[in-house]
Amino acid sequence: MTSALSDRRAGSGGRWHEKFIVEERVVPASSRRNLYISSAVLVLVGLVCFLVVLDSVRESDGLSVIDRPIQSWLEGMRSPTLTVVMATVAIVFGPVVLPIIVLVTVVWWGFAARHAWRPLLLAGSMLVGVATVQILAPVIGRHRPPVSAMLIGVDHTSSFPSGHVMGAADFLLITTYLIFSRRRNPVYAVIALVVAFVLALATAACRVYLGYHWPTDVLASMSLSLVVIGGVIAVDTWRTVRVRPAAQESP
């Protein structure tokens, strides 16, 4: 009996230890290189787009000229039904519900998965995204649209970039990457990325529609999300991707 109990404890300890052993993927050298290139491109494009939008906002020119026309156009589309839909999207990806969704996802995934690397990476990258918005928004200090345009309460916090949009885009894109980067069928990955991108755009549209952000606020958030997902791909590749020996590659 003592031996059986010891075996069970050893097995339990082994499984717990295994949680923190990162699963490795063996790929051709070209695949690993492509992952790093994709990561670098996403980070570079995201940073450039964010800086262009930021400069436009600070100088009140360039892309910022789209703010009022697009806001007016979306305000003209307002209807009771559409407002309910947009408000629901805003609540689901808002600062109360989304953290709960992320927490449940991370905890469930952490226990259900053989290894905890991916849920921990998701949690860490989401924290990076939140910290980025919390630092940038008060420093930039952009005012939101007029209070009269806000449909579900008043918000006097800084507008640029949008925390709602960045949180939603980070969660959707990072989760999609972490799940489908391990799948062999690229069709499912493409479909999942399209769905994630559409949902992120819906969140962006709803924040402008509801009167809480200018269009350039959400463009800045989407740009920063590209930087975050690029960083996630780089870290994940560095930690989990190993190059297949040349002798094992197909001629």
mmCIF file of C-alpha atoms in Angstrom:
data_model
loop_
_atom_site.group_PDB
_atom_site.id
_atom_site.type_symbol
_atom_site.label_atom_id
_atom_site.label_comp_id
_atom_site.label_asym_id
_atom_site.label_seq_id
_atom_site.Cartn_x
_atom_site.Cartn_y
_atom_site.Cartn_z
ATOM 1 C CA MET A 1 0.000 0.000 0.000
ATOM 2 C CA THR A 2 2.833 2.369 0.903
ATOM 3 C CA SER A 3 4.514 1.634 -2.396
ATOM 4 C CA ALA A 4 1.314 2.282 -4.337
ATOM 5 C CA LEU A 5 0.796 5.575 -2.492
ATOM 6 C CA SER A 6 4.365 6.603 -3.264
ATOM 7 C CA ASP A 7 3.860 5.750 -6.920
ATOM 8 C CA ARG A 8 0.733 7.858 -7.069
ATOM 9 C CA ARG A 9 2.535 10.782 -5.440
ATOM 10 C CA ALA A 10 5.459 10.379 -7.803
ATOM 11 C CA GLY A 11 3.095 10.230 -10.743
ATOM 12 C CA SER A 12 1.261 13.325 -9.576
ATOM 13 C CA GLY A 13 4.510 15.169 -9.028
ATOM 14 C CA GLY A 14 5.756 14.076 -12.433
ATOM 15 C CA ARG A 15 2.630 15.331 -14.160
ATOM 16 C CA TRP A 16 2.879 18.664 -12.328
ATOM 17 C CA HIS A 17 6.539 18.966 -13.278
ATOM 18 C CA GLU A 18 5.679 18.126 -16.878
ATOM 19 C CA LYS A 19 3.280 21.090 -16.975
ATOM 20 C CA PHE A 20 6.273 23.393 -16.955
ATOM 21 C CA ILE A 21 8.289 21.529 -19.553
ATOM 22 C CA VAL A 22 7.806 23.373 -22.812
ATOM 23 C CA GLU A 23 6.614 21.185 -25.662
ATOM 24 C CA GLU A 24 8.929 21.440 -28.635
ATOM 25 C CA ARG A 25 8.096 21.456 -32.336
ATOM 26 C CA VAL A 26 10.634 20.141 -34.831
ATOM 27 C CA VAL A 27 10.413 21.899 -38.192
ATOM 28 C CA PRO A 28 12.635 22.521 -41.217
ATOM 29 C CA ALA A 29 15.038 25.443 -40.897
ATOM 30 C CA SER A 30 13.030 27.377 -43.495
ATOM 31 C CA SER A 31 9.852 27.134 -41.394
ATOM 32 C CA ARG A 32 11.593 28.504 -38.309
ATOM 33 C CA ARG A 33 13.103 31.304 -40.361
ATOM 34 C CA ASN A 34 9.684 32.165 -41.805
ATOM 35 C CA LEU A 35 8.215 32.399 -38.317
ATOM 36 C CA TYR A 36 10.880 34.888 -37.289
ATOM 37 C CA ILE A 37 10.376 36.870 -40.486
ATOM 38 C CA SER A 38 6.605 36.959 -39.903
ATOM 39 C CA SER A 39 7.200 38.118 -36.353
ATOM 40 C CA ALA A 40 9.568 40.883 -37.435
ATOM 41 C CA VAL A 41 7.192 42.060 -40.175
ATOM 42 C CA LEU A 42 4.246 42.227 -37.766
ATOM 43 C CA VAL A 43 6.240 44.177 -35.180
ATOM 44 C CA LEU A 44 7.651 46.573 -37.775
ATOM 45 C CA VAL A 45 4.318 47.177 -39.526
ATOM 46 C CA GLY A 46 2.537 47.603 -36.201
ATOM 47 C CA LEU A 47 5.076 50.112 -34.880
ATOM 48 C CA VAL A 48 5.138 52.132 -38.099
ATOM 49 C CA CYS A 49 1.343 52.250 -38.299
ATOM 50 C CA PHE A 50 1.058 53.260 -34.641
ATOM 51 C CA LEU A 51 3.629 56.040 -35.009
ATOM 52 C CA VAL A 52 1.939 57.330 -38.171
ATOM 53 C CA VAL A 53 -1.436 57.417 -36.419
ATOM 54 C CA LEU A 54 0.068 59.020 -33.307
ATOM 55 C CA ASP A 55 1.770 61.724 -35.353
ATOM 56 C CA SER A 56 -1.497 62.405 -37.193
ATOM 57 C CA VAL A 57 -3.370 62.768 -33.910
ATOM 58 C CA ARG A 58 -0.764 65.043 -32.354
ATOM 59 C CA GLU A 59 -0.589 67.269 -35.423
ATOM 60 C CA SER A 60 -4.339 67.086 -36.170
ATOM 61 C CA ASP A 61 -3.660 66.190 -39.769
ATOM 62 C CA GLY A 62 -3.045 63.123 -41.913
ATOM 63 C CA LEU A 63 -5.184 60.182 -40.853
ATOM 64 C CA SER A 64 -6.948 62.179 -38.143
ATOM 65 C CA VAL A 65 -9.063 63.861 -40.821
ATOM 66 C CA ILE A 66 -11.113 60.654 -41.032
ATOM 67 C CA ASP A 67 -12.244 60.893 -37.402
ATOM 68 C CA ARG A 68 -15.236 63.205 -37.603
ATOM 69 C CA PRO A 69 -16.611 62.001 -40.977
ATOM 70 C CA ILE A 70 -16.531 58.340 -39.910
ATOM 71 C CA GLN A 71 -17.984 59.132 -36.500
ATOM 72 C CA SER A 72 -20.795 61.126 -38.116
ATOM 73 C CA TRP A 73 -21.445 58.313 -40.587
ATOM 74 C CA LEU A 74 -21.713 55.723 -37.798
ATOM 75 C CA GLU A 75 -23.926 57.999 -35.741
ATOM 76 C CA GLY A 76 -26.251 58.230 -38.735
ATOM 77 C CA MET A 77 -26.555 54.419 -38.686
ATOM 78 C CA ARG A 78 -27.735 54.289 -35.082
ATOM 79 C CA SER A 79 -30.884 52.316 -34.322
ATOM 80 C CA PRO A 80 -32.227 50.673 -31.155
ATOM 81 C CA THR A 81 -31.458 47.156 -32.410
ATOM 82 C CA LEU A 82 -27.953 47.955 -33.629
ATOM 83 C CA THR A 83 -27.198 49.822 -30.420
ATOM 84 C CA VAL A 84 -28.107 46.731 -28.366
ATOM 85 C CA VAL A 85 -25.813 44.593 -30.530
ATOM 86 C CA MET A 86 -22.940 47.058 -30.270
ATOM 87 C CA ALA A 87 -23.403 47.486 -26.529
ATOM 88 C CA THR A 88 -23.315 43.703 -26.091
ATOM 89 C CA VAL A 89 -20.051 43.462 -28.011
ATOM 90 C CA ALA A 90 -18.615 46.297 -25.913
ATOM 91 C CA ILE A 91 -19.602 44.568 -22.670
ATOM 92 C CA VAL A 92 -18.223 41.166 -23.692
ATOM 93 C CA PHE A 93 -14.864 42.673 -24.648
ATOM 94 C CA GLY A 94 -14.933 45.298 -21.917
ATOM 95 C CA PRO A 95 -12.810 45.728 -18.774
ATOM 96 C CA VAL A 96 -15.095 43.564 -16.618
ATOM 97 C CA VAL A 97 -16.137 40.576 -18.735
ATOM 98 C CA LEU A 98 -13.016 40.134 -20.892
ATOM 99 C CA PRO A 99 -10.620 39.679 -17.931
ATOM 100 C CA ILE A 100 -12.974 36.994 -16.603
ATOM 101 C CA ILE A 101 -12.986 35.277 -20.001
ATOM 102 C CA VAL A 102 -9.181 35.439 -20.145
ATOM 103 C CA LEU A 103 -8.824 34.122 -16.588
ATOM 104 C CA VAL A 104 -11.213 31.218 -17.188
ATOM 105 C CA THR A 105 -9.486 30.390 -20.472
ATOM 106 C CA VAL A 106 -6.011 30.452 -18.929
ATOM 107 C CA VAL A 107 -6.974 28.396 -15.867
ATOM 108 C CA TRP A 108 -8.970 25.818 -17.832
ATOM 109 C CA TRP A 109 -6.316 25.544 -20.539
ATOM 110 C CA GLY A 110 -3.554 25.354 -17.944
ATOM 111 C CA PHE A 111 -5.154 22.367 -16.237
ATOM 112 C CA ALA A 112 -6.468 20.664 -19.372
ATOM 113 C CA ALA A 113 -3.283 20.914 -21.434
ATOM 114 C CA ARG A 114 -0.343 18.609 -20.955
ATOM 115 C CA HIS A 115 1.965 21.624 -20.891
ATOM 116 C CA ALA A 116 1.202 25.067 -19.494
ATOM 117 C CA TRP A 117 3.430 27.057 -21.855
ATOM 118 C CA ARG A 118 0.713 28.339 -24.184
ATOM 119 C CA PRO A 119 -1.819 29.451 -21.533
ATOM 120 C CA LEU A 120 0.983 31.139 -19.592
ATOM 121 C CA LEU A 121 2.147 32.892 -22.751
ATOM 122 C CA LEU A 122 -1.425 34.037 -23.380
ATOM 123 C CA ALA A 123 -1.704 35.412 -19.844
ATOM 124 C CA GLY A 124 1.652 37.174 -20.039
ATOM 125 C CA SER A 125 0.973 38.762 -23.408
ATOM 126 C CA MET A 126 -2.459 39.984 -22.280
ATOM 127 C CA LEU A 127 -0.824 41.658 -19.273
ATOM 128 C CA VAL A 128 1.688 43.315 -21.599
ATOM 129 C CA GLY A 129 -1.179 44.660 -23.715
ATOM 130 C CA VAL A 130 -3.031 46.039 -20.680
ATOM 131 C CA ALA A 131 0.140 47.655 -19.313
ATOM 132 C CA THR A 132 0.859 49.250 -22.696
ATOM 133 C CA VAL A 133 -2.544 50.955 -22.828
ATOM 134 C CA GLN A 134 -2.389 51.998 -19.177
ATOM 135 C CA ILE A 135 0.970 53.671 -19.773
ATOM 136 C CA LEU A 136 0.302 55.280 -23.149
ATOM 137 C CA ALA A 137 -3.251 56.572 -22.663
ATOM 138 C CA PRO A 138 -2.562 59.053 -19.827
ATOM 139 C CA VAL A 139 0.770 60.111 -21.350
ATOM 140 C CA ILE A 140 -0.825 60.935 -24.719
ATOM 141 C CA GLY A 141 -3.914 62.343 -23.004
ATOM 142 C CA ARG A 142 -6.268 62.559 -25.947
ATOM 143 C CA HIS A 143 -9.842 63.630 -25.220
ATOM 144 C CA ARG A 144 -12.718 61.350 -26.137
ATOM 145 C CA PRO A 145 -15.579 62.393 -28.439
ATOM 146 C CA PRO A 146 -18.184 64.721 -26.877
ATOM 147 C CA VAL A 147 -20.161 63.314 -23.956
ATOM 148 C CA SER A 148 -23.326 63.926 -25.947
ATOM 149 C CA ALA A 149 -22.210 61.223 -28.400
ATOM 150 C CA MET A 150 -21.789 58.523 -25.720
ATOM 151 C CA LEU A 151 -24.683 56.071 -25.584
ATOM 152 C CA ILE A 152 -24.131 53.900 -22.473
ATOM 153 C CA GLY A 153 -22.709 56.190 -19.812
ATOM 154 C CA VAL A 154 -20.041 58.844 -19.569
ATOM 155 C CA ASP A 155 -16.310 58.140 -19.743
ATOM 156 C CA HIS A 156 -13.793 60.903 -19.075
ATOM 157 C CA THR A 157 -10.622 58.791 -19.287
ATOM 158 C CA SER A 158 -8.075 59.256 -22.065
ATOM 159 C CA SER A 159 -9.102 57.998 -25.484
ATOM 160 C CA PHE A 160 -5.888 57.010 -27.287
ATOM 161 C CA PRO A 161 -5.331 54.068 -27.711
ATOM 162 C CA SER A 162 -8.499 52.074 -27.033
ATOM 163 C CA GLY A 163 -8.123 49.507 -24.264
ATOM 164 C CA HIS A 164 -11.295 47.700 -25.343
ATOM 165 C CA VAL A 165 -10.029 47.193 -28.868
ATOM 166 C CA MET A 166 -6.507 46.226 -27.920
ATOM 167 C CA GLY A 167 -7.725 43.740 -25.312
ATOM 168 C CA ALA A 168 -10.126 42.113 -27.767
ATOM 169 C CA ALA A 169 -7.616 42.031 -30.642
ATOM 170 C CA ASP A 170 -4.843 40.653 -28.414
ATOM 171 C CA PHE A 171 -7.019 37.908 -26.965
ATOM 172 C CA LEU A 172 -8.519 36.832 -30.271
ATOM 173 C CA LEU A 173 -5.345 36.922 -32.359
ATOM 174 C CA ILE A 174 -2.989 35.456 -29.746
ATOM 175 C CA THR A 175 -5.365 32.646 -28.811
ATOM 176 C CA THR A 176 -5.902 31.826 -32.474
ATOM 177 C CA TYR A 177 -2.161 31.726 -33.118
ATOM 178 C CA LEU A 178 -1.381 29.607 -30.052
ATOM 179 C CA ILE A 179 -4.027 27.040 -30.968
ATOM 180 C CA PHE A 180 -3.674 26.808 -34.729
ATOM 181 C CA SER A 181 0.101 27.129 -34.958
ATOM 182 C CA ARG A 182 0.161 23.507 -33.754
ATOM 183 C CA ARG A 183 -2.299 22.290 -36.380
ATOM 184 C CA ARG A 184 -1.158 20.859 -39.687
ATOM 185 C CA ASN A 185 -4.166 21.955 -41.746
ATOM 186 C CA PRO A 186 -3.608 25.589 -42.862
ATOM 187 C CA VAL A 187 -7.233 25.958 -44.004
ATOM 188 C CA TYR A 188 -8.532 25.881 -40.428
ATOM 189 C CA ALA A 189 -5.863 28.367 -39.377
ATOM 190 C CA VAL A 190 -6.854 30.804 -42.126
ATOM 191 C CA ILE A 191 -10.553 30.513 -41.256
ATOM 192 C CA ALA A 192 -9.835 31.035 -37.562
ATOM 193 C CA LEU A 193 -7.669 34.092 -38.263
ATOM 194 C CA VAL A 194 -10.375 35.608 -40.457
ATOM 195 C CA VAL A 195 -12.995 35.073 -37.738
ATOM 196 C CA ALA A 196 -10.676 36.542 -35.082
ATOM 197 C CA PHE A 197 -9.930 39.576 -37.259
ATOM 198 C CA VAL A 198 -13.622 40.167 -38.016
ATOM 199 C CA LEU A 199 -14.485 40.041 -34.301
ATOM 200 C CA ALA A 200 -11.659 42.463 -33.531
ATOM 201 C CA LEU A 201 -12.958 44.835 -36.220
ATOM 202 C CA ALA A 202 -16.465 44.516 -34.781
ATOM 203 C CA THR A 203 -15.136 45.604 -31.397
ATOM 204 C CA ALA A 204 -13.368 48.551 -33.017
ATOM 205 C CA ALA A 205 -16.510 49.587 -34.879
ATOM 206 C CA CYS A 206 -18.674 49.322 -31.777
ATOM 207 C CA ARG A 207 -16.427 51.661 -29.766
ATOM 208 C CA VAL A 208 -16.693 54.339 -32.440
ATOM 209 C CA TYR A 209 -20.416 53.692 -32.971
ATOM 210 C CA LEU A 210 -21.152 54.016 -29.250
ATOM 211 C CA GLY A 211 -19.323 57.348 -29.142
ATOM 212 C CA TYR A 212 -16.359 56.478 -26.919
ATOM 213 C CA HIS A 213 -13.487 56.573 -29.402
ATOM 214 C CA TRP A 214 -12.332 58.262 -32.560
ATOM 215 C CA PRO A 215 -11.502 55.965 -35.497
ATOM 216 C CA THR A 216 -7.783 56.739 -35.130
ATOM 217 C CA ASP A 217 -7.941 55.509 -31.508
ATOM 218 C CA VAL A 218 -8.975 52.051 -32.641
ATOM 219 C CA LEU A 219 -6.502 52.076 -35.544
ATOM 220 C CA ALA A 220 -3.738 52.725 -33.025
ATOM 221 C CA SER A 221 -4.915 49.814 -30.876
ATOM 222 C CA MET A 222 -5.019 47.433 -33.821
ATOM 223 C CA SER A 223 -1.490 48.534 -34.728
ATOM 224 C CA LEU A 224 -0.223 47.848 -31.216
ATOM 225 C CA SER A 225 -1.897 44.440 -31.289
ATOM 226 C CA LEU A 226 0.197 43.586 -34.348
ATOM 227 C CA VAL A 227 3.289 44.403 -32.290
ATOM 228 C CA VAL A 228 2.120 42.184 -29.437
ATOM 229 C CA ILE A 229 1.222 39.198 -31.637
ATOM 230 C CA GLY A 230 4.551 39.601 -33.443
ATOM 231 C CA GLY A 231 6.326 39.471 -30.104
ATOM 232 C CA VAL A 232 4.331 36.403 -29.081
ATOM 233 C CA ILE A 233 5.304 34.586 -32.282
ATOM 234 C CA ALA A 234 8.975 35.444 -31.715
ATOM 235 C CA VAL A 235 8.991 34.269 -28.087
ATOM 236 C CA ASP A 236 7.029 31.130 -28.884
ATOM 237 C CA THR A 237 9.331 30.289 -31.785
ATOM 238 C CA TRP A 238 12.464 30.880 -29.709
ATOM 239 C CA ARG A 239 11.179 28.722 -26.874
ATOM 240 C CA THR A 240 9.435 25.859 -28.671
ATOM 241 C CA VAL A 241 10.618 25.539 -32.272
ATOM 242 C CA ARG A 242 13.618 23.351 -33.004
ATOM 243 C CA VAL A 243 15.211 22.819 -36.402
ATOM 244 C CA ARG A 244 15.017 19.372 -37.944
ATOM 245 C CA PRO A 245 18.463 17.967 -38.743
ATOM 246 C CA ALA A 246 19.290 18.346 -42.429
ATOM 247 C CA ALA A 247 19.663 14.579 -42.819
ATOM 248 C CA GLN A 248 15.993 14.126 -41.859
ATOM 249 C CA GLU A 249 14.609 16.659 -44.340
ATOM 250 C CA SER A 250 13.055 15.461 -47.552
ATOM 251 C CA PRO A 251 15.233 15.851 -50.619
#
